[in-house]
C-alpha cells in the first residue's frame, strides 16, 4: 500500500464567469491537504491579471495559502500538461460543462484531452462554489484491479481530510461472470446462487483491503460495500448519481489508446456524463 498525499495542486484558470468559484474550490482543497497551489494561466502575464488573482485569493490569507501563478502562452492542453510535469503537480483540477437545459455534465474537449493524457490525478468539478458545499458521501470503485487497493486507500485519506461521513465501495461485476443462461426456474435459482457467491467473494476481498488501511483513516467512518452487476463505468456512475454521492473516486486507466475511444474504457462512460464531482487517481 502506497499513500501519496497531494503535496501540490494545480488548476487551469481563465477569466470566465466561474473563475472565483474555481479558485475558491482549489484554494480550499489546498488548505485542507496542506498543499501548494499552482494557478496555470494560458497566456501572457500582466499586472491586471496578477491583481485579479490576488484579490480573489485574499480571502485565504488567514489560512496562509501558499500559491504560485504560472503564465505560459501556447496550446492549452500542452501548456497545462507541461506545467504539471515541470511543477510536479500531484492533483490537477478541471471544470466540467453543463449541457443546456439538462442537469447533465460532460468534460469539454480540452479538459477531456488533458484527463486522458495527464500523469497526475485529476479532479473534475461540475458545480464549483464560492461557498463550501460539504463533502459527506464518497463513492469509490472496488473493481478487481492492481490499482484498486491504492485507490480505495486514497479515497479514505480524502474522506478524512474533507471530513466526509461515509464511504461506499462499489464492486462492478460483469454480467458474464454468472455464465448461466436463465430460461426456467431451475436456471434462475442457479444464477442467483452464483450471484450470492460472487457477492460474498467480492465483499471478502474488499474487507481485506479496508482492514489493511491505517485506522486513522477508517475510524468513525460509515463504510459500505456494494457489489453491482452491470457495465463497468456506467454502473458505478449511475449508483453515484442515485445515491447522491458528493464525490466519485476512480482508478486512472492503465492506458488510453485509439482503440479505447472505439471500445470505451469505463472512464469514458464517466466522462461522457459526469454523475457528480469525479476524482481520477493515478
Short mmCIF file of C-alpha atoms in Angstrom, two decimals:
data_model
loop_
_atom_site.label_atom_id
_atom_site.label_comp_id
_atom_site.label_asym_id
_atom_site.label_seq_id
_atom_site.Cartn_x
_atom_site.Cartn_y
_atom_site.Cartn_z
CA UNK A 1 0.00 0.00 0.00
CA UNK A 2 1.43 3.36 -1.07
CA UNK A 3 -0.35 6.52 0.08
CA UNK A 4 0.62 9.58 -1.95
CA UNK A 5 -0.74 12.75 -0.36
CA UNK A 6 -1.41 15.70 -2.65
CA UNK A 7 1.59 17.91 -1.93
CA UNK A 8 0.87 20.19 -4.89
CA UNK A 9 -2.42 21.09 -6.55
CA UNK A 10 -2.82 22.73 -9.94
CA UNK A 11 -5.77 24.39 -11.64
CA UNK A 12 -6.13 25.84 -15.11
CA UNK A 13 -7.52 29.37 -14.73
CA UNK A 14 -9.24 31.50 -17.34
CA UNK A 15 -11.17 34.73 -16.90
CA UNK A 16 -14.61 33.12 -17.13
CA UNK A 17 -17.77 33.55 -15.00
CA UNK A 18 -16.62 30.56 -12.91
CA UNK A 19 -13.18 32.00 -12.11
CA UNK A 20 -13.93 32.95 -8.49
CA UNK A 21 -15.77 29.70 -7.72
CA UNK A 22 -13.00 27.59 -9.28
CA UNK A 23 -10.29 29.45 -7.36
CA UNK A 24 -12.19 29.14 -4.08
CA UNK A 25 -12.61 25.38 -4.59
CA UNK A 26 -8.91 24.93 -5.43
CA UNK A 27 -7.77 27.14 -2.54
CA UNK A 28 -9.97 25.28 -0.05
CA UNK A 29 -8.58 21.93 -1.17
CA UNK A 30 -5.03 23.26 -0.92
CA UNK A 31 -5.72 24.34 2.65
CA UNK A 32 -7.37 21.01 3.56
CA UNK A 33 -4.50 18.98 2.10
CA UNK A 34 -1.80 21.44 3.20
CA UNK A 35 -0.67 21.67 -0.43
CA UNK A 36 0.93 24.35 -2.57
CA UNK A 37 -1.47 25.70 -5.20
CA UNK A 38 -0.38 26.43 -8.78
CA UNK A 39 -2.62 28.63 -10.93
CA UNK A 40 -1.91 27.86 -14.58
CA UNK A 41 -2.99 30.60 -16.98
CA UNK A 42 -2.63 30.04 -20.72
CA UNK A 43 -1.49 33.48 -21.85
CA UNK A 44 0.91 36.33 -21.18
CA UNK A 45 1.39 37.77 -17.71
CA UNK A 46 0.05 41.21 -16.81
CA UNK A 47 -0.27 43.30 -13.66
CA UNK A 48 -4.08 43.35 -14.01
CA UNK A 49 -4.29 39.54 -14.14
CA UNK A 50 -1.98 39.14 -11.15
CA UNK A 51 -4.02 41.68 -9.20
CA UNK A 52 -7.29 39.89 -10.06
CA UNK A 53 -5.97 36.56 -8.77
CA UNK A 54 -4.56 38.24 -5.66
CA UNK A 55 -7.87 39.94 -4.84
CA UNK A 56 -9.86 36.68 -5.11
CA UNK A 57 -7.37 34.65 -3.06
CA UNK A 58 -7.06 37.33 -0.37
CA UNK A 59 -9.96 35.51 1.34
CA UNK A 60 -7.47 32.71 2.16
CA UNK A 61 -4.73 34.93 3.56
CA UNK A 62 -5.69 33.92 7.09
CA UNK A 63 -5.21 30.26 6.10
CA UNK A 64 -1.64 31.02 4.96
CA UNK A 65 -2.41 29.73 1.46
CA UNK A 66 0.80 29.04 -0.47
CA UNK A 67 0.25 29.66 -4.17
CA UNK A 68 2.10 30.50 -7.36
CA UNK A 69 0.77 31.80 -10.68
CA UNK A 70 2.23 30.30 -13.85
CA UNK A 71 1.77 32.25 -17.08
CA UNK A 72 2.55 30.44 -20.31
CA UNK A 73 1.21 31.13 -23.82
CA UNK A 74 0.52 28.28 -26.22
CA UNK A 75 -1.83 25.37 -26.77
CA UNK A 76 -3.99 24.97 -23.62
CA UNK A 77 -3.60 21.18 -23.44
CA UNK A 78 0.17 21.29 -23.95
CA UNK A 79 0.62 24.20 -21.54
CA UNK A 80 -1.31 22.59 -18.70
CA UNK A 81 0.25 19.14 -19.18
CA UNK A 82 3.80 20.52 -19.40
CA UNK A 83 3.26 22.69 -16.32
CA UNK A 84 2.03 19.66 -14.38
CA UNK A 85 5.29 17.92 -15.26
CA UNK A 86 7.54 20.92 -14.53
CA UNK A 87 5.92 21.78 -11.20
CA UNK A 88 5.43 18.12 -10.21
CA UNK A 89 1.72 18.65 -9.61
CA UNK A 90 0.01 15.75 -7.83
CA UNK A 91 -3.61 16.81 -8.38
CA UNK A 92 -4.98 18.80 -11.31
CA UNK A 93 -8.42 20.44 -11.00
CA UNK A 94 -10.53 20.87 -14.13
CA UNK A 95 -14.00 22.31 -14.57
CA UNK A 96 -16.78 20.46 -16.41
CA UNK A 97 -19.51 21.98 -18.57
CA UNK A 98 -23.26 21.71 -18.10
CA UNK A 99 -25.36 20.75 -21.11
CA UNK A 100 -28.02 23.35 -21.82
CA UNK A 101 -31.49 22.62 -20.42
CA UNK A 102 -30.31 19.35 -18.87
CA UNK A 103 -28.86 18.58 -15.46
CA UNK A 104 -26.06 16.60 -17.08
CA UNK A 105 -22.40 17.43 -17.20
CA UNK A 106 -19.67 16.47 -19.61
CA UNK A 107 -15.99 17.24 -19.98
CA UNK A 108 -15.18 19.74 -22.73
CA UNK A 109 -12.73 18.81 -25.48
CA UNK A 110 -9.72 20.48 -23.81
CA UNK A 111 -10.42 19.00 -20.38
CA UNK A 112 -11.12 15.59 -21.90
CA UNK A 113 -7.75 15.56 -23.70
CA UNK A 114 -5.97 16.64 -20.52
CA UNK A 115 -7.75 13.98 -18.45
CA UNK A 116 -6.71 11.26 -20.91
CA UNK A 117 -3.08 12.34 -21.04
CA UNK A 118 -2.30 13.63 -17.52
CA UNK A 119 0.27 11.74 -15.47
CA UNK A 120 -1.16 13.15 -12.25
CA UNK A 121 -4.51 12.64 -10.56
CA UNK A 122 -7.39 14.74 -11.95
CA UNK A 123 -10.41 16.21 -10.15
CA UNK A 124 -13.37 17.13 -12.36
CA UNK A 125 -15.70 19.70 -10.79
CA UNK A 126 -19.27 20.03 -12.05
CA UNK A 127 -20.57 22.71 -9.68
CA UNK A 128 -17.77 24.88 -8.29
CA UNK A 129 -18.99 27.11 -5.49
CA UNK A 130 -17.66 30.14 -3.65
CA UNK A 131 -19.43 28.91 -0.52
CA UNK A 132 -18.25 25.47 0.54
CA UNK A 133 -20.62 22.56 -0.02
CA UNK A 134 -19.58 19.83 2.46
CA UNK A 135 -18.44 16.50 1.03
CA UNK A 136 -20.40 13.95 3.06
CA UNK A 137 -20.55 10.82 0.89
CA UNK A 138 -17.72 9.39 -1.25
CA UNK A 139 -18.19 6.50 -3.68
CA UNK A 140 -15.05 4.65 -4.81
CA UNK A 141 -14.58 1.85 -7.32
CA UNK A 142 -13.68 -1.53 -5.87
CA UNK A 143 -13.21 -3.47 -9.09
CA UNK A 144 -10.57 -6.18 -9.18
CA UNK A 145 -7.53 -4.31 -10.49
CA UNK A 146 -3.89 -3.85 -9.37
CA UNK A 147 -4.55 -0.14 -8.75
CA UNK A 148 -7.71 -0.59 -6.69
CA UNK A 149 -6.09 -1.08 -3.27
CA UNK A 150 -4.28 2.25 -3.52
CA UNK A 151 -7.39 3.93 -4.94
CA UNK A 152 -9.54 2.79 -2.01
CA UNK A 153 -6.83 3.81 0.47
CA UNK A 154 -6.57 7.26 -1.10
CA UNK A 155 -10.38 7.60 -1.08
CA UNK A 156 -10.36 7.11 2.68
CA UNK A 157 -7.49 9.61 3.00
CA UNK A 158 -9.51 12.16 1.00
CA UNK A 159 -12.63 11.39 3.07
CA UNK A 160 -10.70 12.03 6.28
CA UNK A 161 -9.17 15.29 5.06
CA UNK A 162 -12.55 16.57 3.81
CA UNK A 163 -14.36 15.40 6.95
CA UNK A 164 -16.72 13.11 5.00
CA UNK A 165 -19.14 10.89 6.90
CA UNK A 166 -19.31 7.76 4.76
CA UNK A 167 -17.51 5.84 2.04
CA UNK A 168 -19.22 3.33 -0.27
CA UNK A 169 -17.02 0.88 -2.17
CA UNK A 170 -18.72 -0.29 -5.36
CA UNK A 171 -17.56 -3.55 -6.93
CA UNK A 172 -18.73 -3.63 -10.53
CA UNK A 173 -19.19 -7.22 -11.70
CA UNK A 174 -19.71 -8.05 -15.35
CA UNK A 175 -22.89 -9.96 -16.15
CA UNK A 176 -20.94 -12.67 -17.97
CA UNK A 177 -19.37 -13.63 -14.62
CA UNK A 178 -22.58 -15.55 -13.91
CA UNK A 179 -22.21 -17.70 -17.04
CA UNK A 180 -25.69 -19.22 -16.71
CA UNK A 181 -28.43 -18.93 -19.29
CA UNK A 182 -31.66 -18.24 -17.43
CA UNK A 183 -34.62 -19.85 -19.15
CA UNK A 184 -36.53 -21.57 -16.31
CA UNK A 185 -36.91 -21.57 -12.51
CA UNK A 186 -34.06 -24.01 -12.01
CA UNK A 187 -31.54 -21.97 -14.00
CA UNK A 188 -32.78 -18.80 -12.27
CA UNK A 189 -32.03 -20.36 -8.87
CA UNK A 190 -28.58 -21.40 -10.10
CA UNK A 191 -27.89 -17.88 -11.35
CA UNK A 192 -28.97 -16.36 -8.02
CA UNK A 193 -26.76 -18.79 -6.08
CA UNK A 194 -23.78 -17.88 -8.27
CA UNK A 195 -24.54 -14.17 -7.77
CA UNK A 196 -24.57 -14.58 -3.99
CA UNK A 197 -21.28 -16.49 -4.07
CA UNK A 198 -19.68 -13.76 -6.18
CA UNK A 199 -21.01 -11.07 -3.81
CA UNK A 200 -19.58 -12.90 -0.79
CA UNK A 201 -16.23 -13.30 -2.53
CA UNK A 202 -16.12 -9.64 -3.55
CA UNK A 203 -17.15 -8.41 -0.09
CA UNK A 204 -14.42 -10.56 1.45
CA UNK A 205 -11.83 -9.08 -0.93
CA UNK A 206 -12.91 -5.52 -0.13
CA UNK A 207 -13.00 -6.21 3.61
CA UNK A 208 -9.38 -7.37 3.44
CA UNK A 209 -8.37 -4.15 1.66
CA UNK A 210 -10.21 -1.92 4.17
CA UNK A 211 -8.62 -3.76 7.12
CA UNK A 212 -5.16 -3.02 5.67
CA UNK A 213 -5.79 0.74 5.64
CA UNK A 214 -4.40 2.73 8.60
CA UNK A 215 -7.12 3.03 11.25
CA UNK A 216 -6.70 6.80 11.38
CA UNK A 217 -8.46 7.00 8.00
CA UNK A 218 -11.24 4.48 8.62
CA UNK A 219 -12.25 5.15 12.23
CA UNK A 220 -15.61 6.86 12.78
CA UNK A 221 -16.39 6.40 9.08
CA UNK A 222 -19.57 4.70 7.88
CA UNK A 223 -18.29 2.10 5.40
CA UNK A 224 -20.44 0.16 2.94
CA UNK A 225 -19.54 -2.47 0.34
CA UNK A 226 -21.88 -2.56 -2.66
CA UNK A 227 -21.50 -5.24 -5.37
CA UNK A 228 -23.27 -4.31 -8.63
CA UNK A 229 -23.77 -6.42 -11.76
CA UNK A 230 -23.52 -4.36 -14.94
CA UNK A 231 -21.35 -2.43 -17.37
CA UNK A 232 -18.17 -1.05 -15.82
CA UNK A 233 -18.15 2.73 -15.61
CA UNK A 234 -21.83 3.15 -16.37
CA UNK A 235 -22.99 1.15 -13.33
CA UNK A 236 -20.87 2.98 -10.76
CA UNK A 237 -21.70 6.34 -12.33
CA UNK A 238 -25.41 5.56 -12.08
CA UNK A 239 -25.00 4.40 -8.48
CA UNK A 240 -23.11 7.59 -7.53
CA UNK A 241 -25.89 9.68 -9.06
CA UNK A 242 -28.76 7.77 -7.45
CA UNK A 243 -27.08 7.70 -4.03
CA UNK A 244 -26.34 11.43 -4.34
CA UNK A 245 -22.64 11.00 -3.72
CA UNK A 246 -20.62 14.18 -3.41
CA UNK A 247 -17.51 12.63 -4.95
CA UNK A 248 -16.79 9.60 -7.15
CA UNK A 249 -13.24 8.21 -6.95
CA UNK A 250 -11.95 6.07 -9.82
CA UNK A 251 -8.74 4.36 -10.94
CA UNK A 252 -6.97 6.07 -13.81
CA UNK A 253 -6.87 3.76 -16.84
CA UNK A 254 -3.58 1.94 -17.38
CA UNK A 255 -3.61 3.15 -20.96
CA UNK A 256 -5.84 5.27 -23.17
CA UNK A 257 -5.36 4.45 -26.84
CA UNK A 258 -7.22 4.98 -30.09
CA UNK A 259 -8.99 1.64 -29.53
CA UNK A 260 -10.22 2.78 -26.13
CA UNK A 261 -12.14 5.52 -27.96
CA UNK A 262 -13.86 2.96 -30.21
CA UNK A 263 -14.46 0.46 -27.41
CA UNK A 264 -14.87 2.81 -24.43
CA UNK A 265 -12.97 2.28 -21.20
CA UNK A 266 -15.03 2.63 -18.01
CA UNK A 267 -13.58 6.14 -17.52
CA UNK A 268 -15.00 7.16 -20.91
CA UNK A 269 -18.53 6.39 -19.68
CA UNK A 270 -17.92 8.64 -16.69
CA UNK A 271 -16.50 11.48 -18.83
CA UNK A 272 -19.50 11.38 -21.17
CA UNK A 273 -21.96 12.13 -18.40
CA UNK A 274 -20.50 13.12 -15.05
CA UNK A 275 -22.76 11.99 -12.18
CA UNK A 276 -21.01 14.19 -9.61
CA UNK A 277 -17.52 15.56 -8.95
CA UNK A 278 -15.06 12.88 -10.09
CA UNK A 279 -11.54 12.20 -8.82
CA UNK A 280 -9.42 10.04 -11.16
CA UNK A 281 -6.39 8.73 -9.29
CA UNK A 282 -3.02 7.86 -10.79
#
